[in-house]
Structures are given as structure tokens and as C-alpha cells.
Coordinates of C-alpha atoms in Angstrom, one line a residue:
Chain B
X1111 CA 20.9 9.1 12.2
X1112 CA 21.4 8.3 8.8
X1113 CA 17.7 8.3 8.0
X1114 CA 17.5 12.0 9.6
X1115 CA 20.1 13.0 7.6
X1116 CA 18.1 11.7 4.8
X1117 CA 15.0 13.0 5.8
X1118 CA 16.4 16.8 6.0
X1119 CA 18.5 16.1 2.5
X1120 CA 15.0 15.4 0.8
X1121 CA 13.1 18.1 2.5
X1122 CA 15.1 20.5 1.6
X1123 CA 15.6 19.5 -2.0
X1124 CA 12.0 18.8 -2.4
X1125 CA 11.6 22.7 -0.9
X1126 CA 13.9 24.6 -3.0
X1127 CA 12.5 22.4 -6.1
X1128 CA 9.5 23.9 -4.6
X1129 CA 10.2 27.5 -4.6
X1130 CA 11.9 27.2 -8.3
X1131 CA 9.0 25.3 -9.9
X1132 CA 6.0 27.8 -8.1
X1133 CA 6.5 30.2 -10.9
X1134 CA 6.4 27.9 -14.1
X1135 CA 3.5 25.9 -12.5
X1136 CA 1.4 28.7 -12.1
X1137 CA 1.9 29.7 -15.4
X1138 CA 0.9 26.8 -16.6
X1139 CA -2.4 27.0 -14.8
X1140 CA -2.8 30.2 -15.8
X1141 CA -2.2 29.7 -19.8
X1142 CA -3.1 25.7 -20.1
X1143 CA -5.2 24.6 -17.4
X1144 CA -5.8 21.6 -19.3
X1145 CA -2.6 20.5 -19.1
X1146 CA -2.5 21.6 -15.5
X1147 CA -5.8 18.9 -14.6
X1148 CA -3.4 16.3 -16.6
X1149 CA -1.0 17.6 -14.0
X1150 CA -3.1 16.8 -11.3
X1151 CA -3.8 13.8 -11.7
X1152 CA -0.6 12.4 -12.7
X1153 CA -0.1 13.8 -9.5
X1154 CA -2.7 11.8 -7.5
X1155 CA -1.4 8.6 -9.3
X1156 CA 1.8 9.3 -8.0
X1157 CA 0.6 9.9 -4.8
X1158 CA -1.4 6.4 -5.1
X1159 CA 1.3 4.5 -5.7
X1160 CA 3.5 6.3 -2.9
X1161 CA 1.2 6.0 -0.5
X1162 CA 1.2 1.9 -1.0
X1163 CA 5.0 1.9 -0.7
X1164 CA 5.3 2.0 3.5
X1165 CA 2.4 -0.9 3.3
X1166 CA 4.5 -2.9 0.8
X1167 CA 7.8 -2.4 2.8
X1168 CA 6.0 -3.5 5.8
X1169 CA 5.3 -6.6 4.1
X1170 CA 8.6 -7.3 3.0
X1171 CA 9.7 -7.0 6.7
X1172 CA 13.3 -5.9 6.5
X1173 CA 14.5 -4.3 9.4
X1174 CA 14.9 -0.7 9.5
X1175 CA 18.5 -0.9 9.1
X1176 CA 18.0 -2.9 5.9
X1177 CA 15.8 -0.2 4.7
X1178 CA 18.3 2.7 5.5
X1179 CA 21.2 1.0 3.6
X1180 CA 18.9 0.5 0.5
X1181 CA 17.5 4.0 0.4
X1182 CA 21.1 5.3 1.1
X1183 CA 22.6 3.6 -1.7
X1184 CA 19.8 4.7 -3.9
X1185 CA 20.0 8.1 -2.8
X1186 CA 23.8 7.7 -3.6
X1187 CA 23.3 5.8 -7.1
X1188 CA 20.7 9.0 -7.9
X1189 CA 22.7 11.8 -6.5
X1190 CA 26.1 10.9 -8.0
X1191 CA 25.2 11.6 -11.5
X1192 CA 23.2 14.8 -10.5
X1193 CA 25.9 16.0 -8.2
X1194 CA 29.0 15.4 -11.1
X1195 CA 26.8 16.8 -13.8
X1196 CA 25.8 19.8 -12.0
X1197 CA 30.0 20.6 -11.0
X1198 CA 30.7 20.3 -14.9
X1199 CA 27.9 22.6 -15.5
X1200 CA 29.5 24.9 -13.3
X1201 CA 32.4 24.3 -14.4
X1202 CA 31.3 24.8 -18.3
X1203 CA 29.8 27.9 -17.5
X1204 CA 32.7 29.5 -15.1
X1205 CA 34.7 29.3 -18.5
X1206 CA 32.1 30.7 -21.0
X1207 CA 31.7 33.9 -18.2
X1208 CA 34.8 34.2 -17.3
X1209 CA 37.1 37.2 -18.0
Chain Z
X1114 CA 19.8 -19.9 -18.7
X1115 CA 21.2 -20.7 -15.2
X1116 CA 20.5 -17.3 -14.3
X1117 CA 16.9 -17.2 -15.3
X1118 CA 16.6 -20.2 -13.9
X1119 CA 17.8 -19.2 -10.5
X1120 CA 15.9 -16.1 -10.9
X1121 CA 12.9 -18.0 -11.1
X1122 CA 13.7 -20.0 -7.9
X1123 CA 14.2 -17.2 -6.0
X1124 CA 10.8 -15.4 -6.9
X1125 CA 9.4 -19.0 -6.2
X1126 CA 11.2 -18.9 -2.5
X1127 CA 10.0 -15.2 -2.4
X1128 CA 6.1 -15.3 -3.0
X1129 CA 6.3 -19.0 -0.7
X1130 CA 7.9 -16.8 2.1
X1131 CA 6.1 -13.7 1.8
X1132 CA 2.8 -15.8 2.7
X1133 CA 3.8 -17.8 5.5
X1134 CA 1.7 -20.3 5.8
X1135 CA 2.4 -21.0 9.4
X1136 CA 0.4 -17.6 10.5
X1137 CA -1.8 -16.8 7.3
X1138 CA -4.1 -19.5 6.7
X1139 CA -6.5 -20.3 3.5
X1140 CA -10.1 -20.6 4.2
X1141 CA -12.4 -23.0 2.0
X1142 CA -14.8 -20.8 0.0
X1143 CA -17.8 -23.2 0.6
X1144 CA -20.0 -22.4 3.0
X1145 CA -22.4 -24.0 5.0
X1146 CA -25.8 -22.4 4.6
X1147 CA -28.1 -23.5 7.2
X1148 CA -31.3 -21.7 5.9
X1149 CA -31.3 -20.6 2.4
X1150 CA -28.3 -22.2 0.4
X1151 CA -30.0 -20.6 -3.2
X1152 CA -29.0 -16.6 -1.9
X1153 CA -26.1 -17.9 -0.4
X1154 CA -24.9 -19.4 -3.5
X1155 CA -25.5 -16.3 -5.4
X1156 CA -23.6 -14.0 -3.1
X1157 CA -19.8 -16.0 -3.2
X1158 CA -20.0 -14.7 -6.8
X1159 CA -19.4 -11.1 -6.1
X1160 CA -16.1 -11.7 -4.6
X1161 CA -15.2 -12.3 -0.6
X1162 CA -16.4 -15.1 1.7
X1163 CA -19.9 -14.9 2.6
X1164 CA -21.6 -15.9 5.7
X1165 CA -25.6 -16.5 6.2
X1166 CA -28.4 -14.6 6.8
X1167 CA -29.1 -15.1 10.5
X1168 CA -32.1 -16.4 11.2
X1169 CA -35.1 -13.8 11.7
X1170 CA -34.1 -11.9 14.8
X1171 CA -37.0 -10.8 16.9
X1172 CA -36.3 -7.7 19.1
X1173 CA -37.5 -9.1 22.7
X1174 CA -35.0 -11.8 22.7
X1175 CA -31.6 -11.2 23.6
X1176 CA -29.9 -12.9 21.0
X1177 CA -29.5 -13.8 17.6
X1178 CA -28.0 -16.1 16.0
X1179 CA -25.5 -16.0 12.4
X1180 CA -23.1 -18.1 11.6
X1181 CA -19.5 -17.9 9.4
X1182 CA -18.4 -21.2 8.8
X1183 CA -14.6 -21.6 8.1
X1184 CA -13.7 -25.1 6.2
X1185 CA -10.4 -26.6 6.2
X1186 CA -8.6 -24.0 8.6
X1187 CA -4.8 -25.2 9.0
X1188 CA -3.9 -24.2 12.2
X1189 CA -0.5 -23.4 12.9
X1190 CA 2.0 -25.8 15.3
X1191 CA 2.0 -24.6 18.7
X1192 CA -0.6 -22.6 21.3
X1193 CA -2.2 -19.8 19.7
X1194 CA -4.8 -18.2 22.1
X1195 CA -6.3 -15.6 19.3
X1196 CA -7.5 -15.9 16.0
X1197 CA -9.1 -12.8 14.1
X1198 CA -10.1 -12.5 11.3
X1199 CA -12.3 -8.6 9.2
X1200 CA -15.6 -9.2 9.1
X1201 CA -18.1 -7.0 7.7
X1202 CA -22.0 -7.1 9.3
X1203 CA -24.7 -5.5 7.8
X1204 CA -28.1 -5.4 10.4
X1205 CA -30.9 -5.8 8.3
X1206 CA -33.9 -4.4 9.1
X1207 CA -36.8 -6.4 8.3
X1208 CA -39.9 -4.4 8.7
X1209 CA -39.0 -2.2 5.6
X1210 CA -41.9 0.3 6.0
X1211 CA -40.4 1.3 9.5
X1212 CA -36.9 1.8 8.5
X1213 CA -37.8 3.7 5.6
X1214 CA -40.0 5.9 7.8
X1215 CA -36.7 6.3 10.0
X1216 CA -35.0 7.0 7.0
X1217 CA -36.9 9.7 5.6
X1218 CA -38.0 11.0 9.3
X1219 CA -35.4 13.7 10.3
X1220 CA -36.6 13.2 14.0
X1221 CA -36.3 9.4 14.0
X1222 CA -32.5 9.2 13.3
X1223 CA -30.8 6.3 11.9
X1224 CA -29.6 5.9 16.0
X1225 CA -32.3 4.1 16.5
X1226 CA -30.9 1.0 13.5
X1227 CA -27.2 1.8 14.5
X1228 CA -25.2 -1.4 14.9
X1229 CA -23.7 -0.1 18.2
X1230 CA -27.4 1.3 19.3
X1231 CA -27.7 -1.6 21.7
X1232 CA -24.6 -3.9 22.5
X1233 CA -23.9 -6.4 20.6
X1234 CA -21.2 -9.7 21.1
X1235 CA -19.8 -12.7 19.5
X1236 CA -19.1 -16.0 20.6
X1237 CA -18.7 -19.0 18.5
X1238 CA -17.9 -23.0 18.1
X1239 CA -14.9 -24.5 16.7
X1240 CA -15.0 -28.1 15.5
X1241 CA -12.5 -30.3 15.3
X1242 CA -11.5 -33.2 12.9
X1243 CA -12.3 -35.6 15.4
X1244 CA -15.7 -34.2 15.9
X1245 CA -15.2 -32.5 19.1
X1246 CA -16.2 -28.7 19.4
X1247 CA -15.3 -26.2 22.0
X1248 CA -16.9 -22.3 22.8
X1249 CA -14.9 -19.5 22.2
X1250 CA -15.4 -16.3 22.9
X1251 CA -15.4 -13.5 20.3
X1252 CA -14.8 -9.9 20.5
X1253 CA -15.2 -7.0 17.5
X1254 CA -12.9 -4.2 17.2
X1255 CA -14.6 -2.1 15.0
X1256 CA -13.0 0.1 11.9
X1257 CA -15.5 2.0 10.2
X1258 CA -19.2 2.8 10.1
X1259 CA -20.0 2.8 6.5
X1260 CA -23.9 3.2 7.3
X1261 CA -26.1 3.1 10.2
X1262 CA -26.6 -0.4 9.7
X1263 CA -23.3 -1.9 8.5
X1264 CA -20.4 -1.8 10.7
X1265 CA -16.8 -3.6 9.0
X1266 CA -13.8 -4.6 11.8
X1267 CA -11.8 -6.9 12.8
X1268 CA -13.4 -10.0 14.9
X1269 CA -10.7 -11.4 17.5
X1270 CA -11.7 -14.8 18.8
X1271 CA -10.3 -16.8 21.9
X1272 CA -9.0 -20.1 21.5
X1273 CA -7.9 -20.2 24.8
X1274 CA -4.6 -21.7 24.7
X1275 CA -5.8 -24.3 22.1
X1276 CA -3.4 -26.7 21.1
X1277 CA -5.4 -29.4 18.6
X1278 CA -6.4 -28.0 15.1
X1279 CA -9.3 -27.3 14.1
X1280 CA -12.0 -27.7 11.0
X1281 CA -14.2 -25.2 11.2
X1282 CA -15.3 -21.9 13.0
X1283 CA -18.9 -20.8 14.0
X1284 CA -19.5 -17.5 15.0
X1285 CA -22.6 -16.6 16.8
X1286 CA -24.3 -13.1 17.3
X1287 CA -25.4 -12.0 20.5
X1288 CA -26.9 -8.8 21.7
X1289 CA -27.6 -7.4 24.5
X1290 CA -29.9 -4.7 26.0
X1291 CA -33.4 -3.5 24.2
X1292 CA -32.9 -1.9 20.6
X1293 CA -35.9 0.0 19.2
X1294 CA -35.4 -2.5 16.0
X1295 CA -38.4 -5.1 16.6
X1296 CA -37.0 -7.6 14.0
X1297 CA -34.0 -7.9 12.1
X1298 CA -31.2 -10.2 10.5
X1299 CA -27.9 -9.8 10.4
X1300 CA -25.3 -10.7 7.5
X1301 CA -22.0 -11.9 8.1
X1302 CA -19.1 -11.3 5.4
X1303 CA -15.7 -11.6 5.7
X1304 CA -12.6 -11.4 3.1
X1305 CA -10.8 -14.7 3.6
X1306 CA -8.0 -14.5 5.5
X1307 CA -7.5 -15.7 9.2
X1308 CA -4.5 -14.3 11.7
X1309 CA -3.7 -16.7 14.3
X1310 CA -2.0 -14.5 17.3
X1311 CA 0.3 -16.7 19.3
X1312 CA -0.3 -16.8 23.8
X1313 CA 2.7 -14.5 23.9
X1314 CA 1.9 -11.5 21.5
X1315 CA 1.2 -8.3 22.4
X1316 CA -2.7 -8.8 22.2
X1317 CA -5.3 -6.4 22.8
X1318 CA -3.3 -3.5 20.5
X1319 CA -3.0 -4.5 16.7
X1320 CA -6.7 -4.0 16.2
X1321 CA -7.7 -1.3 18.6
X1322 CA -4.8 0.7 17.0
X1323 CA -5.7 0.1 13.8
X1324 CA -8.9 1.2 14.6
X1325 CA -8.2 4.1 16.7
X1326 CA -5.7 5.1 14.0
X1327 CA -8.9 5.0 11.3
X1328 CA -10.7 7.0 13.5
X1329 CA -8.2 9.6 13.4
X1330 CA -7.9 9.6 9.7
X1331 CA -11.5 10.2 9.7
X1332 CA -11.6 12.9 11.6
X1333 CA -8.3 14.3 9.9
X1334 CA -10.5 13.9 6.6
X1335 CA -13.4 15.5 7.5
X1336 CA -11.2 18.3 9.1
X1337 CA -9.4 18.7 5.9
X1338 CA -12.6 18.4 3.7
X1339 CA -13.7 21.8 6.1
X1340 CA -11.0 23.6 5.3
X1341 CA -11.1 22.9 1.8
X1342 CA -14.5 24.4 1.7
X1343 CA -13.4 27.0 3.6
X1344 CA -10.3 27.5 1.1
X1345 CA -12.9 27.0 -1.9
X1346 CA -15.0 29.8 -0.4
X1347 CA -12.4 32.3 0.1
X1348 CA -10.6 32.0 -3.0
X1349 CA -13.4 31.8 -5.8
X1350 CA -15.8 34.2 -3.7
X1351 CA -13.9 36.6 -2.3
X1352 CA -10.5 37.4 -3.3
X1353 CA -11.5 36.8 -6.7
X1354 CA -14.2 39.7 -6.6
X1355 CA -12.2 41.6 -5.2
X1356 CA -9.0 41.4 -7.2
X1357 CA -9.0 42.4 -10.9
X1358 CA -11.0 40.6 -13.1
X1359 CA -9.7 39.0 -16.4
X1360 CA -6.4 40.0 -15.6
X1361 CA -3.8 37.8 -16.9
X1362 CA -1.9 37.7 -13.2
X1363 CA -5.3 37.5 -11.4
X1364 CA -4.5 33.8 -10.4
X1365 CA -1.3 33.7 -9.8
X1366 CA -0.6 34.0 -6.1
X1367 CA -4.0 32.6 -5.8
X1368 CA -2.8 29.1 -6.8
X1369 CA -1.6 26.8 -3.7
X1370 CA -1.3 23.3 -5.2
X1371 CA 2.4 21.9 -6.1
X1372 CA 1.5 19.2 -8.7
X1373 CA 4.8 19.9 -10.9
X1374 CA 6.7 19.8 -7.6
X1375 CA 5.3 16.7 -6.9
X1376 CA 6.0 15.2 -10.1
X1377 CA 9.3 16.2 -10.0
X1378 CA 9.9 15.2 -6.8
X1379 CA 8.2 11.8 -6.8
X1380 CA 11.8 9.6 -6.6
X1381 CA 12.6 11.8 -3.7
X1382 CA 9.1 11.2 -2.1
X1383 CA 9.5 7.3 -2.9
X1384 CA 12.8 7.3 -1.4
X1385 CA 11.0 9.1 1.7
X1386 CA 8.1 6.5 1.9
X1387 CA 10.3 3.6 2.0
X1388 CA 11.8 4.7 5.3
X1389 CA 8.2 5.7 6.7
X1390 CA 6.2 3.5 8.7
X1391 CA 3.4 1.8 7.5
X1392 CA 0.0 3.1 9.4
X1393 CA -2.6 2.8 7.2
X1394 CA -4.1 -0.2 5.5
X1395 CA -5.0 -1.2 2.2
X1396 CA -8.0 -0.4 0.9
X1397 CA -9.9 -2.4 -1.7
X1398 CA -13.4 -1.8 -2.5
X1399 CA -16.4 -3.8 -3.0
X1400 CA -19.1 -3.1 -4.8
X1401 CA -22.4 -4.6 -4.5
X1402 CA -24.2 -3.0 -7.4
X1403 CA -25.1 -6.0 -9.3
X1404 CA -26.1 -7.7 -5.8
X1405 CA -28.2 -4.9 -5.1
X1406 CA -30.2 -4.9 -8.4
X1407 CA -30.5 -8.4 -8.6
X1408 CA -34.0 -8.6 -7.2
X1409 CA -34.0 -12.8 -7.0
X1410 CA -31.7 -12.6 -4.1
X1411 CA -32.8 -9.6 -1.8
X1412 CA -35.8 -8.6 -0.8
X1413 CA -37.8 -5.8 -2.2
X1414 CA -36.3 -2.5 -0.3
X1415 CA -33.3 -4.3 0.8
X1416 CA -30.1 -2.7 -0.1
X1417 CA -26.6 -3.2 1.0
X1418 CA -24.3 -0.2 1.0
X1419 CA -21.0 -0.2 -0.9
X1420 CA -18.2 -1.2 1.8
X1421 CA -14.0 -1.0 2.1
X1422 CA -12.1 -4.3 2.6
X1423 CA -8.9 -3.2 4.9
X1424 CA -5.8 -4.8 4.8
X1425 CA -3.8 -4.2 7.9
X1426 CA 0.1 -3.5 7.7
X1427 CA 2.1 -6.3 8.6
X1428 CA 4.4 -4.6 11.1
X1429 CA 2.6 -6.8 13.8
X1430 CA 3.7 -9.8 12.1
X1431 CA 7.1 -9.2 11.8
X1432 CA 7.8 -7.5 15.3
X1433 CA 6.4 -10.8 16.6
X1434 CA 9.0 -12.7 19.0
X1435 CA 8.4 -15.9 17.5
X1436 CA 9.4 -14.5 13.8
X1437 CA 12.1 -12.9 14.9
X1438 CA 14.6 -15.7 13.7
X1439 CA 12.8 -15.8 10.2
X1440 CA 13.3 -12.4 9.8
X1441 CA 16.7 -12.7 10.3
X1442 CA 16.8 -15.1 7.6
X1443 CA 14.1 -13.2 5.7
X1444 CA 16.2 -10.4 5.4
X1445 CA 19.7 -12.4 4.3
X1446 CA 17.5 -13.5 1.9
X1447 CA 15.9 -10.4 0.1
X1448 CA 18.3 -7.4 1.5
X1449 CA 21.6 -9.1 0.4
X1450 CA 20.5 -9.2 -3.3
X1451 CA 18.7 -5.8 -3.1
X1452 CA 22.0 -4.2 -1.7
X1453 CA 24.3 -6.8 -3.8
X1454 CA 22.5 -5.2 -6.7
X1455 CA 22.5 -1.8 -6.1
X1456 CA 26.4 -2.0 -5.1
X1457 CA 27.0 -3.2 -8.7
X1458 CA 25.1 -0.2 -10.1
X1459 CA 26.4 2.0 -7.9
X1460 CA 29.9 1.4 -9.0
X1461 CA 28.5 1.4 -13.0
X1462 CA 27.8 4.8 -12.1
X1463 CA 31.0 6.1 -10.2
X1464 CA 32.6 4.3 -13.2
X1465 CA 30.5 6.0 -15.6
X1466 CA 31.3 9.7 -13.7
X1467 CA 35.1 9.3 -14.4
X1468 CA 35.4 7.7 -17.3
X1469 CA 37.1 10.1 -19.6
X1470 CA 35.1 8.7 -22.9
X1471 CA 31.7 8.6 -21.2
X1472 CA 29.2 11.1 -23.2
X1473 CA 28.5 13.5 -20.2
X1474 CA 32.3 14.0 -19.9
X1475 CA 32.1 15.1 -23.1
X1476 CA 29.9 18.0 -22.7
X1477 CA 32.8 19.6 -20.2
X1478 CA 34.4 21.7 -23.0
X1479 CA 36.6 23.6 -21.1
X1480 CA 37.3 26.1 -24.0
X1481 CA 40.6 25.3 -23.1
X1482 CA 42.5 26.5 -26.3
X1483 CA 45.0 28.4 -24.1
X1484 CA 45.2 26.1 -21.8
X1485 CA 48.2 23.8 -20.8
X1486 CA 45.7 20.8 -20.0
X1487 CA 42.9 20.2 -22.1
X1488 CA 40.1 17.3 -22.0
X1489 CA 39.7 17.4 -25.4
X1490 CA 43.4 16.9 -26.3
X1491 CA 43.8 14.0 -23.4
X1492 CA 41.1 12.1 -25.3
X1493 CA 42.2 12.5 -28.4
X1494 CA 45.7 11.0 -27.3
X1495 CA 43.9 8.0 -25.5
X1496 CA 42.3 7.3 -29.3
X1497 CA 45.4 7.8 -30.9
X1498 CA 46.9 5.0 -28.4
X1499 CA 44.1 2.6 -29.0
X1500 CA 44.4 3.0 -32.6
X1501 CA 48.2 2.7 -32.7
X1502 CA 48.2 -0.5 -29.9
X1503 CA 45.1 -1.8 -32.8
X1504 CA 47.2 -1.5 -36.0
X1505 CA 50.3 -2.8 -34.1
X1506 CA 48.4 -6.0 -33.4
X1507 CA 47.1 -6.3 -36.8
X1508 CA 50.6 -5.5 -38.0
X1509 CA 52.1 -8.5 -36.0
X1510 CA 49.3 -10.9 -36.6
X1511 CA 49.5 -10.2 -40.5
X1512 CA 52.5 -8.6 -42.0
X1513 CA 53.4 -5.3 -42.4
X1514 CA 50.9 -4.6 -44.8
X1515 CA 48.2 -5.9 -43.2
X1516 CA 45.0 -8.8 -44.0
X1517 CA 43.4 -6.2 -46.7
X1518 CA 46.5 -6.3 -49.2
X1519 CA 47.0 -10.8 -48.7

């Protein structure tokens, strides 16, 4: 349950990061494809490494419910700070626009 | 220093448990070399355990014979009816003016050298320390076809409930039915590390998954390898002459990856992968450049193709009935401190999101000069009190005038 609930959390994060970032990023191909290649293959490293990470868990062996505390508390140690952050921006800028 | 030094223990007790030594057993590099010790010596230095050339195979018999010799295997206690074990054969062909007529002959197709062409076994011998040997029976689940003559899986052997250890491991090559190939040899490799599967595992589905799941990749790959041509096509070819050339927005729309969005996003991904199950191996290369232009130890026209080692995920260990109980420990031992540590800095950071002095606080101006409650004005007070609670200490401690003025 919790890991669903994870799941969907990321997904749709990852796809309204998505939609905001399409813009910028094809500007960037468009004016520095160079740094667009760098890009890609910072990209592909990524990738790499993420791909090990199911392999490495599996040769941990912690159960799943081990797993699904850990990623929830990191999910919570991340999201905390974005989610406070992100209220005091709001906050900051309901008082500059306000009336 | 007590801390680093349990540190250290722990990462000790970690790597010791994370190789078990009851399932994963070490295999003596040295190996016996029944026909031509010089090549074989040359080959164990390009990484991997390597077997012996097979004697020469002549195509009218109906089989062959290679041998893998494992030294010093430490079996684990109790009856363990499967070992296995990757192996990687290459079929050598050893009239060379034939094969490379097959090679260049788009009629003759490399079918007729395939590893899989005719049907091939294993069986082997184990020795024990005592001297006795016994016959097992050996089967090959195959992963990947790299070329039409070398064929890498994983080789299941059966010990049939054996209970005594054992020294060594022969493995024998056997085939069976006519093969076009009049004379060959065949080459035995394998990577070093043996899996004993105990009577009451689920056998007969760790490797034929594995395999079945590689196959599927493979055919995903070359499906998405299609479509990428098909994607190249379309975009560079077509919609580019017919949109407006050298337009500054020509691209855009055109553009499909999501690099930045996957950079971005890469914690979020990780967090993802950690809860995903592991299905696909490692992969580690070998090379065999240098073996193949070393002309002392292959033949002239000999050349062995570059090949993929595969390390299999470890869920079949873990899931076993027999580990169960370890696991349970296992996982007192590595998830307490994981979740023990990232309790501590999860409460660093709640602390850190209401502490009224902490510098992201700070950037809340409220703009509050009209306000009855203002952040700024609240922290400014909490200085004030430190200061006044400082100076009434230094005031008690040193007279009224303070250390500077004694």
C-alpha cells in the first residue's frame, strides 16, 4: 500500500517536473547542443548507476518491508524541507502580491 | 575512536555476511590441464577461470570430451542435490578453410557451426578427498548466443543428494546427433563462482527464468532498436524536409528525449529503484583482444569473440527456506542502523524546519511592518534574551563590571 502510494507520489512529480522542464530543455538543444550531449550522457550515467540499484538491493536481502520503511523515511527526510520551503515561498509571495 | 572502531567491525560483519560462505564457494584458480598446460597457462591471465581445450573432436563420434576442473570446492553442511555454476563454451572449428568458406558463403549459414545445431550435454565427475569419484549429470541453461559458435549459461549439475564434500569437479561434453562440423574442440570458461542449490529449493526455475527473462530483453532490444530507426527516419528525413528549414523553432516539438527531467529527477528514480525488483543481472565484460592477437597461443584463423559475464540477482538466495532465519537476523542487522540513522536525520530536519533561527526561516519576510505579529521582531526578542541571560551570567560570575575592567 505504502509503496503504491509511493509509486504514484513519484510518478506524478517526476511528470509534472516533466511537463515544466520540456520547454527549457529543448531550448537548450536548440541554442547549446553541446551542452545538451553533456546532458545526455550525464543522463545515461545516471541511468547506469540506477539501473544497478534493484541488483544491489537484492543482494542486501532486506525484506520488502524493510525496503518500504527506508524509502519512506527518505522520501520523508527529502520532502520535508521541499514541502516547508515551498509553503514559505507561498507565503512570501502572498504578501509581496497582495492588496 | 570507539565509534570508528565499531564502525569498522560492523563493515567487517557486513562484507563476511554478505558472502556467505555456506552457499557461495571459492574456487582454486589452478587448473588441471590435461593436454597443453603452456596455452592454458597463458589464458588465466586475462581474467576468469579457464578450462581446457577438449581434445580434438572428430564429427562421427558422438562425443567429446572437455574438462573444468574445480580445486578445493568447500561444500556446504547438509544435502545439496544441485550445484551450477556460468560457463561460457566457445565450439572451435578446426578445419579453418571450411568455416571461413561458411563464413563468407551467404548460402552456408553459420547454422551449420551453431552450438545448438546438433544437441549437445554434460555430465561430469566429482572427486572426493578420499579419492572416491561419483557421475553426475549436467544440464545447460543457456543465456545468450554471442556468436554462432560461443554459447555462455548457466551449467546446473546433479549431485544427487550428495552428502560428503568434494575436491574437485570434472565436466564432460557430450553431443548427440550428426553436426555438419567434421572436427572441432570445444573451450570451457567459467567466472569462478559455484551455487550449491539445497534438495528442497525450488529447482528447475532460477536459471530458465533468468534465461527466458534475457531472451525477452533481447527481443525488447532489438524491438526498440526498430523503432528507433524508424523514429530516426521520420524525424531527420521527413518532417524535417518538410517543416521550415533554418528556423530557430524548427526543432522544438521535434525533440522527444527528457535528459534534464531525468537529471532532475534522478533521487526520485533512485528512491523508485530501490523498491523495484531486481530482474536483470550484472553484466561485466570480457575482452579477449590481447588473447586474440597473441598469435603464440591460438591458432592461425582462431578467434574468440568478445563475451558478457552475467551476475544473477540474488532474490533466489534470499527467498530460500533454509535462509529464511539469517535473513531475519540479516536484516536486524543492516535495516535497524539504516532506519536508526535515517530517524536521527529525519528529526535534524523537522528540527531544522521549525527552528525560528534556522537560515531558511529567515528568508520568510512577512513584510509585516503593520502587522501585530512579526517573525522578525520575535527573533530579535529571542537575541535580546540570550544576550541579557549571557551578560547576567557574566555579571554574577565577575562583578558588576565585568572580567574586561579586573
Amino acid at each position: 500500500m505504502i509503496n503504491k502510494i509511493l509509486v504514484g507520489i513519484v510518478a506524478f512529480i517526476i511528470s509534472l517536473v516533466s511537463n515544466i522542464l520540456t520547454p527549457i530543455e529543448t531550448l537548450i538543444y536548440t541554442v547549446v547542443p553541446d551542452l545538451g550531449n553533456a546532458m545526455s550522457y550525464l543522463d545515461n550515467f545516471i541511468n547506469a548507476i540506477i539501473g544497478k540499484v534493484p541488483w544491489v538491493v537484492s543482494i542486501l536481502g532486506l525484506t520488502p518491508t524493510t525496503m518500504s520503511i527506508i524509502t519512506s523515511l527518505l522520501t520523508a527526510t527529502v520532502m520535508i524541507p521541499l514541502i516547508t520551503h515551498g509553503i514559505k515561498l507561498a507565503l512570501k509571495w502572498y504578501n509581496v502580491l497582495k492588496p | 575512536m570507539k565509534k570508528y572502531y565499531l564502525i569498522f567491525v560492523f563493515s567487517l560483519l557486513s562484507l563476511l555476511f554478505l558472502f556467505p560462505l555456506d552457499t557461495y564457494a571459492y574456487v582454486d584458480s589452478s587448473w588441471h590441464t590435461p593436454w597443453d598446460s603452456s596455452s592454458v597457462n597463458s589464458y588465466t591471465s586475462y581474467g576468469g577461470y579457464w578450462g581446457s581445450w577438449s581434445n580434438r573432436v572428430v564429427g562421427d563420434n558422438t562425443s567429446g570430451e572437455a574438462y573444468i576442473y574445480f580445486n578445493n570446492i568447500q561444500m556446504p553442511q547438509g544435502k545439496n542435490d544441485y550445484l551450477e555454476f556460468p560457463i561460457f563454451v566457445y565450439l572451435q572449428p578446426l578445419n579453418v578453410e571450411a568455416y571461413t568458406d561458411a563464413d563468407s558463403d551467404s548460402n552456408n549459414t553459420h547454422t551449420d557451426y551453431h552450438f545448438f545445431g546438433a544437441s549437445y550435454t554434460f555430465d561430469g565427475e566429482i572427486g572426493t578427498p578420499e579419492g572416491n569419484t561419483s557421475n553426475v549429470l549436467c544440464t545447460l541453461f543457456p543465456s545468450s548466443d554471442f556468436s554462432p559458435n560461443v554459447v555462455s549459461g548457466v551449467l546446473r549439475c546433479n549431485l544427487n543428494s550428495l552428502t560428503s564434500t568434494f575436491n574437485y569437479l570434472r565436466v564432460r561434453f557430450n553431443r548427440q546427433g550428426s553436426s555438419t562440423l567434421e572436427e572441432y574442440r570445444v573451450f570451457f570458461g567459467t567466472t569462478g563462482w559455484v551455487n550449491f542449490i539445497p534438495h528442497d529449493a525450488d529447482v528447475g526455475t532460477n536459471s530458465i527464468v533468468s534465461a527466458q527473462n534475457q531472451t525477452t530483453q533481447a527481443v525488447q532490444d532489438a524491438t526498440n532498436a526498430i523503432e528507433s530507426q524508424n523514429d530516426i527516419l521520420t524525424d531527420s528525413s521527413t518532417s524535417e524536409a518538410n517543416s521550415s528549414a533554418n528556423s530557430f523553432f524548427s526543432n522544438f516539438g521535434n525533440h522527444t528525449d527528457s535528459h534534464l527531467t531525468n537529471i532532475i529527477t534522478a533521487p526520485l528514480t533512485l528512491f523508485n529503484a530501490m523498491t523495484t525488483a531486481c530482474t536483470q543481472p550484472i553484466e561485466i565484460p570480457l575482452s579477449f583482444n590481447n588473447l586474440n592477437a597473441d598469435n603464440t597461443t591460438l591458432n592461425t584463423g582462431e578467434h574468440i569473440n568478445d563475451s558478457t559475464v552475467k551476475i544473477p540477482c540474488y532474490a533466489n538466495f534470499w527467498n530460500r527456506n533454509d535462509v529464511q532465519t539469517f535473513r531475519s537476523f540479516w536484516n536486524l542487522l543492516i535495516g535497524v542502523p539504516c532506519i536508526y540513522g535515517l530517524l536521527v536525520l529525519l528529526m535534524k530536519v523537522i528540527n531544522n524546519a521549525v527552528d525560528p533561527l534556522n537560515d531558511e526561516i529567515m528568508t520568510m519576510t512577512l513584510d509585516s511592518g503593520q502587522l501585530p505579529y512579526s517573525m522578525e521582531l520575535e527573533k530579535e526578542m529571542y537575541r535580546q534574551d540570550i544576550h541579557d541571560d549571557a551578560r547576567e551570567i557574566r555579571r554574577n560570575r565577575d562583578g558588576h563590571y565585568g572580567g574586561m575592567l579586573k
